[in-house]
Structures are given as structure tokens and as C-alpha cells.
Amino acid sequence: MAVFLLFLLSSVSCLATALAQQSHLNISLGSSLTPTGNSSSWSSHSGLFAFGFYQQGNGYAVGIYLAGIPGKTVIWTANRLSPVFPSNVSLVLSSDGRLILQHTQGQDIVIADPSESISSASMLDSGNFVLYNSDKKIVWQSFEDPTNTLLPGQQLATGHELYSSVSETDDSTGIFRIKMQDDGNLVQYPVRKPDTSEYAYYASNTFGNGVTLNLDGDGHLYLINSSLTILSNLTKGGYPQDGRVYMAKIDVDGIFRLYSYSSNHGNRSILWESVEDKCAPKGLCGPNGFCTMMDNVSECRCPPGFDFVNPGNWSSGCERNFTAESCKSNSITNVKYEIRSLENTVWEDNAFATMETSTQEDCEKQCLDDCNCEAAFYKDGECRKQKLPLTYGKRTSDSNVALVKVGTLASISEGVIPSSPPKSIKKEIRVDILVIGISLAVFGVMISVIAGVYVHRNQVRAYKKITQNGNVEYVEDAAPKAFTFDELEVATNDFREELGRGAFGAVYKGVFPNSGKVVAVKKLEKLLVEGEKEFQNEIRVIGRTHHRNLVQLLGYCLDGNKRLLVYEYMSNGSLGNILFKPENHPWWDERIRIASDVARGILYLHEECETQIIHCDIKPENILMDDSRCAKISDFGLAKPLDHDRTRTYTAVRGTRGYVAPEWHRNLPVTVKADVYSYGILLLEIICCRKNVDSRFPEEQSILEVWAYDCFVDGELHKLVGEEEAVDMTKLERMIRIALWCIQNEPTLRPSMKKVVLMLEGTVDVPVPPSPDSFFSAM
């Protein structure tokens, strides 16, 4: 009976799919698309799906995406090994029956080449792009070659796999896969690893012949065998279908998820995840990196003594920030080492030696005394020595202590030149060789002095030339590179593409012709006192900072009266563009991550960089988003560095109205708590995806901080986020509490940014906040 009902349901599903296929727009042979022309895609009958070009980085990719929902969610990508193409290509349904990508220069790329000749194509309302023969029989379809996503009516057949993307903005093949194995088990692995249990991080534990993974239109995700017996219901289904699109996707972070999309608003919610532990995917943080959970969001970190290989791509892992010695018997080194410990942290155990030791200190000494030991794991009296790279690292509740050998700062600064050669290579030194050596050394010193004087004189001339119009004492200790105006004029194509405009000038997109590196060039236009001060401030402040949540200053230009700054290019624009446009609203988990990113960036400025810095202008427009939608703080023109022995300063009002702390208007000393206030306002805007002051709302809702406090007191926080989105109400209340504490009228009541970060992580309780009463005093 159960089999019959299942057969009946499958028949209904097939009938629905057939009906969807009948309602389509015919694409005839010879039809073509171009990335930048009027015809860049072929739409389905309803307009929900489209096949064609979509923008990817600085080029265009070919794929299928949700055209009827804001955001262009991509569900299938062609040529994933190298999916990005320039604008001078065209996609053609050729007369010989192939779907090809034609270059104006270069070899054509075949997207689909079915064994039978074709007569037409169609983008179906099911999300399936199909090629037909003359009998209207499907001879090729995207549903049979999925990339990272399954749609209703689509199967993941036995032996087939889905692969994650590299990032949210790069649909190339990523580092995770999910495979429907021949034995009937649905398993997730890292790429380039064998199908063995030691590398698996999710398994359905189902077994049988001809097992397939299926998704129905009501969100029912299940595994079924060749006898039509359901082996496992991953979801129960029965979800609403009106105005909803369901899809199962292996995400960038390696987790397989079932999503529900609202076709009306574009909001999405997660209905199911393959693993609860966001750090479970093996290889997420790359070699030597380790994963930790921050408020239910995974984050990669490097152990002490290591830096990210590529800060924008965590999966590239971490590398030493010092030069290690060689373990060869005749090596000469002066590197000194110390052990840094990481509690509750584990990597894959590939010990080359194991010892029983009584204490952790004994294990540390054992590793320090062994040149081949680069790390060790200590647990319950056992010391297990390791070599690099360390793999699959994560924070756990395990009592394991990871001991990492790192070079001390003293040894790194001393270099690796020994004071005397080791005994094994000492030799008798002849007097004649000694005399010649000393003579050569003296001659070398003389040449160096002459060259140094010559270089210094040239530098002095150049310095005088570029400083004739202003004080530039900051240039000496500015790490960023100096550019000429001509170089930046070429890179920006004569300042053609404006990205944005601020109080002191505009920002333009640029590309350096030799390297192809994309940058953002800020051109200061008000070169009076304010503009010159802002220019000096930005170089002095951001030139000394380095943090993944701060925009990196790459260089500057001092050319006569021209002042320009060169930054890393942030492809996703400002946080304001994302928050305040309904079609771009970030989903709830992403908003939590953005709030955490900004908080960590401010914490670095306040407590972790060489000079304590008050940013003075924290607002959405000064938070920029990179390719991975990582939030980074920018615009340090108004920042106020503090001397080491000062914690407050008196200064003129700085910042943007609505984000400025009340003390600015009272001629009171300003501390880092001014940034905390601005962050509190920003946090409310991130939570609610709206501006703090917005006259379009009813009067009682027009001032966000007032309305947020009213909703908090009345227990109606759901009003702040709307009904369409699946929001964790416990997290929502915690974030509202944090924001209300940050915007307290009295600076001493506001938490430090360190405490804010801890509260966001959930490691510190957030008490009930009093009424802020700060809005009108801050205006």
C-alpha cells in the first residue's frame, strides 16, 4: 500500500513536471546572448528562472538563476573550472546543434553537445534548461548535470555529486562535495580526498541499490531506492508552496542545506542542515588553521605565530610569520623558540612520536628540544609530537591542549646570523685569507657609505619636491606604497568610474594594467586645511593597522597639490547599500555575522593596535563589504589617535548626525565610548534593515532607537524584523539589549567593545538595559 501511494505521489510529481515543461518559450537554432547587450538571458514562461549571463567579479558567468526573486540566486553554473568570461563573448545555440560560448578571439567553449542533433531549446518553469530534438524529445538537460543545487523534481542519482562554490561571489568549484554513493549512503567529503570514513563529516547511513536523493515541491527531501521505498526522510515536507521556492544546496562552508525562498520578497530561510556543528566540514580553515564558533557562526583563526595565507580566503589556511630553522646537522641558526598553547583545540592527529609525560610543561620541553617537532598535542599525560601542516583544526570541548612551536620576537629581530660557527664546521683560518677578508670588508663598507650618501641626497631632493605644498612628516613611517598621479590616472582611466562621494572628495574604481589588481582610489578635492588633515590622518592611522575587518590602505599619492589614497577594492559596496535596499537585505545569520565583523574591527582600533584609535564616524556608509560579504571599516579621515598615556581627548565635533554620541555636543572629553555609541545605532540598523531616522514610517516608529526600546519593553521585538523572515528570537533580544546598552546617554554606562564582542558571542550575559534617552541629546 505504501509503495502504491508513493508511486501515486511520484506520478503526480511527474505530471506536474510535464505540465511545467509544456509551458515554455521556444528558443530556436541560431539564437544568441551577449553579456552586455539587450539580450543577456532566456527566461522561463513565468519569468521565475533565467538561463544566460550573470555578473561574476570583473567578468560574466553562464548559468541558471532565480530571475523572479531579488538577488539573482544562482542554481547552476557552466564550465565551473573556469566560469568567468570577458564581455566580448556570445552564447550561441548553433545551427549544428550545440550550445557554445564563442570568443571574438580564442577557442570556442562547448556548454552542451548532445549525442543527437537538436532543433530548439527552452528554459522551463521548473528551473530546468533543456535541449530538444525534432520530435520534441529532451536530449540534454541541466537537471541531469547539477552543480551545487537541487530543485524540486530533480534527483541526485547514484554515483553523482554536488560541489560547493569557492565563495559567495565565485561559482568556481569549491572545496566540499556531497556524493550519492553506489552503496546507497549519502556522504559529504572534502574535495581531492578519497571516499573513506576518515574524511567524511556527514553520512545519511542509508544502504541499498539505485538510491537517489530527491526533492519535491513541498520541501520534502528524501532518499529512495530502486524499489521506490523511502530509506530516509531528511525533511518531512508539507511546507507551503504558494509564493515559495525550495532548493537544496551545498554551501560555501560545506554544509548541505534546504532553503525556502519567498518569491514575493526574496527572503530565504533554512529548513534543514546536514550538520549542526558549523566547524564539522573538514578543511574549512585550510592547513594550520582552526575553526571556532562565534554566536553559531563558524570563523577561522590562525594559531599564534601564523598568519592567513590569503585573508580573503580562509580555506587557503595559515603560514608561519617567521622563518624556521633547518634540522640538518650542519645548519647554522640563531632562531629562538617558545611554545604557545591553545586549549580545547584539536587537529588531525598524525603524530610521528608519542611519549608519556607527567605534565604539560614536560611535553613543551620535549617539543622545544626536538628540532623536528613543530607542534604537539597534550592530553591526559600523553604527548604526541606533530609536523606541519596541521589539518582539520577546530575548537572543541575536548581537554586536548595544542602546543605550537613559534619563533620568539627576539630571535626574529636578531636574524639568523650566528655569533660563532658550530664546532662541527670550525676550521683553521689562514692569516692571508684573514687579511684579504678584512680588506674586502673595509672596501665594502666604503662603497656602502658612498652609495648611502648618494641615495640620501636624492631622497632629500625628492622629499623637498613633494612636500613643498604641505607638512608630510607622516610619510616616513607610512607602510603603504607611494604612487604618482599619472599612475593613478591611468589605473582609473582618467577617473571615469565613480564608486561614491564623501565630504572631502570622490572614490573611483581603478585597475593597475600590469598586475590587473582592482583598487579603489580616493581623490581628495577640498585641499584646504580640512582636506589636508584628513589625508594625513588616513595615512597615519590606517597605514599602521592590519586587521581582516579594516579596509587595507595600499598606497597614496603626494603630487604637487594632488592628494589621493589607494585602497583594496570592495566589490559589494557599502553596508548601507545592502541594508537599506529591500532587494539586497542580508538574511538573519548574515546580519549577525556583519554585526560581529564590525565589532571586532572597532575592538582592534580601541585595544589591539599599536596606538589606540577613536574612529569617530562609524556608520553604514563607512562599512564596506568584500567579495565574501565580510564587513570592513573604512574612512579614517576623522579618526583620532590617542597617545599611549591618554584615554580621552577634547576635540571639535566629528562624525555624522544621528550616529554622534551626546558628549560631542557638551564639550566633554571624548573616549572610545563615542564609537560604542555609534556602533549601537549601527547595530539597530543592521538588525532591522532600516535607517535610524526614517520619516516614511509612522511617527511612533520613525526614530528607530526609541521604537526599539518600546518594542523591547512591550515584549514585541518581532515587529522590528517583520513576519517574513525566520529569526531566532533569543538572539534578537540579546542583540537589541546590546544595542540599547551601547547607546546609553552616560558614556560610563556603555560597555567596552571587548565586552560587546563577548556579549555578541554569548559568553557574557546581557542584563536588562535602562532607557537610553539619548536621541534628542545627540541631535
PDB file of C-alpha atoms in Angstrom, residues 583-765:
ATOM      1  CA  GLU A 583      16.244  43.557  -2.729  1.00  0.00           C
ATOM      2  CA  ASN A 584      19.654  43.337  -1.026  1.00  0.00           C
ATOM      3  CA  HIS A 585      18.618  42.655   2.580  1.00  0.00           C
ATOM      4  CA  PRO A 586      21.038  40.154   4.176  1.00  0.00           C
ATOM      5  CA  TRP A 587      19.433  37.138   5.803  1.00  0.00           C
ATOM      6  CA  TRP A 588      19.386  36.874   9.579  1.00  0.00           C
ATOM      7  CA  ASP A 589      22.540  34.796  10.134  1.00  0.00           C
ATOM      8  CA  GLU A 590      24.474  37.099   7.830  1.00  0.00           C
ATOM      9  CA  ARG A 591      23.315  40.152   9.788  1.00  0.00           C
ATOM     10  CA  ILE A 592      24.646  38.546  12.971  1.00  0.00           C
ATOM     11  CA  ARG A 593      27.987  37.940  11.264  1.00  0.00           C
ATOM     12  CA  ILE A 594      28.168  41.503   9.922  1.00  0.00           C
ATOM     13  CA  ALA A 595      27.487  42.910  13.393  1.00  0.00           C
ATOM     14  CA  SER A 596      30.259  40.716  14.774  1.00  0.00           C
ATOM     15  CA  ASP A 597      32.689  41.733  11.995  1.00  0.00           C
ATOM     16  CA  VAL A 598      32.222  45.443  12.701  1.00  0.00           C
ATOM     17  CA  ALA A 599      32.514  44.944  16.463  1.00  0.00           C
ATOM     18  CA  ARG A 600      35.822  43.109  16.077  1.00  0.00           C
ATOM     19  CA  GLY A 601      37.180  45.827  13.809  1.00  0.00           C
ATOM     20  CA  ILE A 602      36.354  48.540  16.358  1.00  0.00           C
ATOM     21  CA  LEU A 603      37.785  46.403  19.175  1.00  0.00           C
ATOM     22  CA  TYR A 604      41.060  46.211  17.249  1.00  0.00           C
ATOM     23  CA  LEU A 605      41.190  50.013  16.926  1.00  0.00           C
ATOM     24  CA  HIS A 606      40.412  50.518  20.613  1.00  0.00           C
ATOM     25  CA  GLU A 607      42.563  47.872  22.272  1.00  0.00           C
ATOM     26  CA  GLU A 608      44.728  45.827  19.937  1.00  0.00           C
ATOM     27  CA  CYS A 609      46.616  48.112  17.547  1.00  0.00           C
ATOM     28  CA  GLU A 610      49.820  49.980  18.367  1.00  0.00           C
ATOM     29  CA  THR A 611      48.075  53.305  19.005  1.00  0.00           C
ATOM     30  CA  GLN A 612      44.558  53.451  20.455  1.00  0.00           C
ATOM     31  CA  ILE A 613      42.256  54.970  17.839  1.00  0.00           C
ATOM     32  CA  ILE A 614      38.787  56.508  18.077  1.00  0.00           C
ATOM     33  CA  HIS A 615      37.246  56.170  14.617  1.00  0.00           C
ATOM     34  CA  CYS A 616      34.684  58.963  15.189  1.00  0.00           C
ATOM     35  CA  ASP A 617      32.465  58.147  12.190  1.00  0.00           C
ATOM     36  CA  ILE A 618      31.061  54.613  12.465  1.00  0.00           C
ATOM     37  CA  LYS A 619      28.045  54.387  10.134  1.00  0.00           C
ATOM     38  CA  PRO A 620      26.773  52.030   7.374  1.00  0.00           C
ATOM     39  CA  GLU A 621      28.341  54.072   4.575  1.00  0.00           C
ATOM     40  CA  ASN A 622      31.773  53.610   6.178  1.00  0.00           C
ATOM     41  CA  ILE A 623      31.416  49.835   6.430  1.00  0.00           C
ATOM     42  CA  LEU A 624      32.418  48.182   3.136  1.00  0.00           C
ATOM     43  CA  MET A 625      31.752  44.602   2.024  1.00  0.00           C
ATOM     44  CA  ASP A 626      34.318  42.448   0.231  1.00  0.00           C
ATOM     45  CA  ASP A 627      33.800  39.558  -2.215  1.00  0.00           C
ATOM     46  CA  SER A 628      32.807  37.227   0.635  1.00  0.00           C
ATOM     47  CA  ARG A 629      30.497  39.857   2.207  1.00  0.00           C
ATOM     48  CA  CYS A 630      32.984  40.280   5.044  1.00  0.00           C
ATOM     49  CA  ALA A 631      32.424  43.692   6.662  1.00  0.00           C
ATOM     50  CA  LYS A 632      35.406  46.065   6.848  1.00  0.00           C
ATOM     51  CA  ILE A 633      35.626  49.503   8.453  1.00  0.00           C
ATOM     52  CA  SER A 634      36.791  52.317   6.179  1.00  0.00           C
ATOM     53  CA  ASP A 635      37.170  56.121   6.027  1.00  0.00           C
ATOM     54  CA  PHE A 636      39.634  57.055   8.760  1.00  0.00           C
ATOM     55  CA  GLY A 637      39.757  60.717   7.815  1.00  0.00           C
ATOM     56  CA  LEU A 638      38.077  61.797  11.056  1.00  0.00           C
ATOM     57  CA  ALA A 639      39.799  59.227  13.292  1.00  0.00           C
ATOM     58  CA  LYS A 640      41.519  60.438  16.452  1.00  0.00           C
ATOM     59  CA  PRO A 641      44.666  58.564  17.555  1.00  0.00           C
ATOM     60  CA  LEU A 642      45.414  58.767  21.289  1.00  0.00           C
ATOM     61  CA  ASP A 643      48.843  58.856  22.889  1.00  0.00           C
ATOM     62  CA  HIS A 644      49.797  55.786  24.905  1.00  0.00           C
ATOM     63  CA  ASP A 645      49.214  57.582  28.222  1.00  0.00           C
ATOM     64  CA  ARG A 646      45.833  59.101  27.296  1.00  0.00           C
ATOM     65  CA  THR A 647      42.358  57.577  27.217  1.00  0.00           C
ATOM     66  CA  ARG A 648      40.345  60.677  26.320  1.00  0.00           C
ATOM     67  CA  THR A 649      40.655  63.820  24.239  1.00  0.00           C
ATOM     68  CA  TYR A 650      38.986  67.181  23.705  1.00  0.00           C
ATOM     69  CA  THR A 651      38.230  67.917  20.060  1.00  0.00           C
ATOM     70  CA  ALA A 652      35.718  69.573  17.758  1.00  0.00           C
ATOM     71  CA  VAL A 653      32.560  67.653  16.862  1.00  0.00           C
ATOM     72  CA  ARG A 654      33.306  64.846  14.410  1.00  0.00           C
ATOM     73  CA  GLY A 655      31.101  62.273  12.750  1.00  0.00           C
ATOM     74  CA  THR A 656      27.681  62.090  11.136  1.00  0.00           C
ATOM     75  CA  ARG A 657      24.453  63.379  12.614  1.00  0.00           C
ATOM     76  CA  GLY A 658      22.365  60.587  14.091  1.00  0.00           C
ATOM     77  CA  TYR A 659      25.448  58.490  14.914  1.00  0.00           C
ATOM     78  CA  VAL A 660      27.295  61.083  17.037  1.00  0.00           C
ATOM     79  CA  ALA A 661      27.450  60.402  20.785  1.00  0.00           C
ATOM     80  CA  PRO A 662      25.858  63.032  23.095  1.00  0.00           C
ATOM     81  CA  GLU A 663      29.180  64.021  24.707  1.00  0.00           C
ATOM     82  CA  TRP A 664      30.345  65.530  21.400  1.00  0.00           C
ATOM     83  CA  HIS A 665      27.770  68.310  21.875  1.00  0.00           C
ATOM     84  CA  ARG A 666      28.562  69.003  25.533  1.00  0.00           C
ATOM     85  CA  ASN A 667      32.219  69.934  25.227  1.00  0.00           C
ATOM     86  CA  LEU A 668      33.059  66.874  27.326  1.00  0.00           C
ATOM     87  CA  PRO A 669      36.170  64.723  26.908  1.00  0.00           C
ATOM     88  CA  VAL A 670      35.651  62.115  24.211  1.00  0.00           C
ATOM     89  CA  THR A 671      36.710  58.499  24.760  1.00  0.00           C
ATOM     90  CA  VAL A 672      36.405  55.251  22.822  1.00  0.00           C
ATOM     91  CA  LYS A 673      32.861  55.072  24.216  1.00  0.00           C
ATOM     92  CA  ALA A 674      31.874  57.543  21.461  1.00  0.00           C
ATOM     93  CA  ASP A 675      32.490  54.770  18.927  1.00  0.00           C
ATOM     94  CA  VAL A 676      30.496  52.372  21.129  1.00  0.00           C
ATOM     95  CA  TYR A 677      27.514  54.719  20.871  1.00  0.00           C
ATOM     96  CA  SER A 678      27.796  54.883  17.071  1.00  0.00           C
ATOM     97  CA  TYR A 679      28.071  51.099  16.951  1.00  0.00           C
ATOM     98  CA  GLY A 680      24.874  50.787  18.991  1.00  0.00           C
ATOM     99  CA  ILE A 681      22.956  52.845  16.430  1.00  0.00           C
ATOM    100  CA  LEU A 682      24.527  50.840  13.606  1.00  0.00           C
ATOM    101  CA  LEU A 683      23.625  47.559  15.349  1.00  0.00           C
ATOM    102  CA  LEU A 684      19.955  48.568  15.480  1.00  0.00           C
ATOM    103  CA  GLU A 685      20.087  49.385  11.763  1.00  0.00           C
ATOM    104  CA  ILE A 686      21.702  46.017  10.994  1.00  0.00           C
ATOM    105  CA  ILE A 687      19.050  44.169  12.999  1.00  0.00           C
ATOM    106  CA  CYS A 688      16.109  45.983  11.431  1.00  0.00           C
ATOM    107  CA  CYS A 689      17.496  46.722   7.925  1.00  0.00           C
ATOM    108  CA  ARG A 690      16.366  50.339   8.110  1.00  0.00           C
ATOM    109  CA  LYS A 691      17.784  53.766   8.945  1.00  0.00           C
ATOM    110  CA  ASN A 692      17.754  55.122  12.480  1.00  0.00           C
ATOM    111  CA  VAL A 693      15.670  58.122  11.444  1.00  0.00           C
ATOM    112  CA  ASP A 694      13.145  57.494   8.675  1.00  0.00           C
ATOM    113  CA  SER A 695      10.134  59.757   8.167  1.00  0.00           C
ATOM    114  CA  ARG A 696       8.450  57.196   5.900  1.00  0.00           C
ATOM    115  CA  PHE A 697       7.434  55.195   8.967  1.00  0.00           C
ATOM    116  CA  PRO A 698       4.554  56.141  11.301  1.00  0.00           C
ATOM    117  CA  GLU A 699       5.536  58.740  13.885  1.00  0.00           C
ATOM    118  CA  GLU A 700       5.966  56.238  16.730  1.00  0.00           C
ATOM    119  CA  GLN A 701       8.327  54.162  14.534  1.00  0.00           C
ATOM    120  CA  SER A 702      10.247  56.954  12.784  1.00  0.00           C
ATOM    121  CA  ILE A 703      13.093  57.032  15.346  1.00  0.00           C
ATOM    122  CA  LEU A 704      14.463  53.505  15.471  1.00  0.00           C
ATOM    123  CA  GLU A 705      16.191  53.611  18.869  1.00  0.00           C
ATOM    124  CA  VAL A 706      13.008  54.914  20.532  1.00  0.00           C
ATOM    125  CA  TRP A 707      10.809  52.355  18.800  1.00  0.00           C
ATOM    126  CA  ALA A 708      13.268  49.534  19.535  1.00  0.00           C
ATOM    127  CA  TYR A 709      13.179  50.330  23.254  1.00  0.00           C
ATOM    128  CA  ASP A 710       9.358  50.485  23.200  1.00  0.00           C
ATOM    129  CA  CYS A 711       9.185  47.099  21.460  1.00  0.00           C
ATOM    130  CA  PHE A 712      11.657  45.682  23.986  1.00  0.00           C
ATOM    131  CA  VAL A 713       9.634  46.907  26.969  1.00  0.00           C
ATOM    132  CA  ASP A 714       6.354  45.688  25.440  1.00  0.00           C
ATOM    133  CA  GLY A 715       7.785  42.274  24.513  1.00  0.00           C
ATOM    134  CA  GLU A 716       7.054  42.851  20.810  1.00  0.00           C
ATOM    135  CA  LEU A 717      10.503  42.547  19.259  1.00  0.00           C
ATOM    136  CA  HIS A 718       9.069  40.625  16.305  1.00  0.00           C
ATOM    137  CA  LYS A 719       7.755  43.946  14.982  1.00  0.00           C
ATOM    138  CA  LEU A 720      11.333  45.080  14.365  1.00  0.00           C
ATOM    139  CA  VAL A 721      12.119  42.355  11.823  1.00  0.00           C
ATOM    140  CA  GLY A 722       8.785  41.637  10.143  1.00  0.00           C
ATOM    141  CA  GLU A 723       6.912  38.397   9.699  1.00  0.00           C
ATOM    142  CA  GLU A 724       8.538  37.073   6.505  1.00  0.00           C
ATOM    143  CA  GLU A 725      11.880  36.113   7.998  1.00  0.00           C
ATOM    144  CA  ALA A 726      12.814  33.180  10.223  1.00  0.00           C
ATOM    145  CA  VAL A 727      14.610  34.891  13.116  1.00  0.00           C
ATOM    146  CA  ASP A 728      15.984  33.385  16.323  1.00  0.00           C
ATOM    147  CA  MET A 729      14.060  35.443  18.897  1.00  0.00           C
ATOM    148  CA  THR A 730      16.547  34.695  21.686  1.00  0.00           C
ATOM    149  CA  LYS A 731      19.401  36.105  19.604  1.00  0.00           C
ATOM    150  CA  LEU A 732      17.230  39.023  18.516  1.00  0.00           C
ATOM    151  CA  GLU A 733      16.551  40.006  22.124  1.00  0.00           C
ATOM    152  CA  ARG A 734      20.230  39.695  23.046  1.00  0.00           C
ATOM    153  CA  MET A 735      21.283  41.931  20.143  1.00  0.00           C
ATOM    154  CA  ILE A 736      18.633  44.535  20.982  1.00  0.00           C
ATOM    155  CA  ARG A 737      19.808  44.555  24.605  1.00  0.00           C
ATOM    156  CA  ILE A 738      23.412  45.046  23.481  1.00  0.00           C
ATOM    157  CA  ALA A 739      22.425  47.924  21.184  1.00  0.00           C
ATOM    158  CA  LEU A 740      20.433  49.646  23.936  1.00  0.00           C
ATOM    159  CA  TRP A 741      23.380  49.420  26.331  1.00  0.00           C
ATOM    160  CA  CYS A 742      25.680  50.884  23.678  1.00  0.00           C
ATOM    161  CA  ILE A 743      23.517  53.992  23.180  1.00  0.00           C
ATOM    162  CA  GLN A 744      23.201  54.944  26.837  1.00  0.00           C
ATOM    163  CA  ASN A 745      23.365  58.706  27.385  1.00  0.00           C
ATOM    164  CA  GLU A 746      26.087  58.373  30.033  1.00  0.00           C
ATOM    165  CA  PRO A 747      29.366  57.109  28.477  1.00  0.00           C
ATOM    166  CA  THR A 748      30.379  55.195  31.611  1.00  0.00           C
ATOM    167  CA  LEU A 749      27.244  53.040  31.287  1.00  0.00           C
ATOM    168  CA  ARG A 750      28.203  51.886  27.815  1.00  0.00           C
ATOM    169  CA  PRO A 751      30.167  48.619  27.606  1.00  0.00           C
ATOM    170  CA  SER A 752      33.658  48.451  26.149  1.00  0.00           C
ATOM    171  CA  MET A 753      33.939  46.977  22.665  1.00  0.00           C
ATOM    172  CA  LYS A 754      35.642  43.946  24.174  1.00  0.00           C
ATOM    173  CA  LYS A 755      32.576  43.317  26.297  1.00  0.00           C
ATOM    174  CA  VAL A 756      30.332  43.962  23.286  1.00  0.00           C
ATOM    175  CA  VAL A 757      32.165  41.228  21.354  1.00  0.00           C
ATOM    176  CA  LEU A 758      31.826  38.824  24.292  1.00  0.00           C
ATOM    177  CA  MET A 759      28.115  39.608  24.586  1.00  0.00           C
ATOM    178  CA  LEU A 760      27.624  39.030  20.856  1.00  0.00           C
ATOM    179  CA  GLU A 761      29.372  35.672  21.211  1.00  0.00           C
ATOM    180  CA  GLY A 762      27.027  34.740  24.041  1.00  0.00           C
ATOM    181  CA  THR A 763      29.839  34.169  26.548  1.00  0.00           C
ATOM    182  CA  VAL A 764      28.738  37.118  28.728  1.00  0.00           C
ATOM    183  CA  ASP A 765      25.178  37.698  29.928  1.00  0.00           C
TER     184      ASP A 765
END
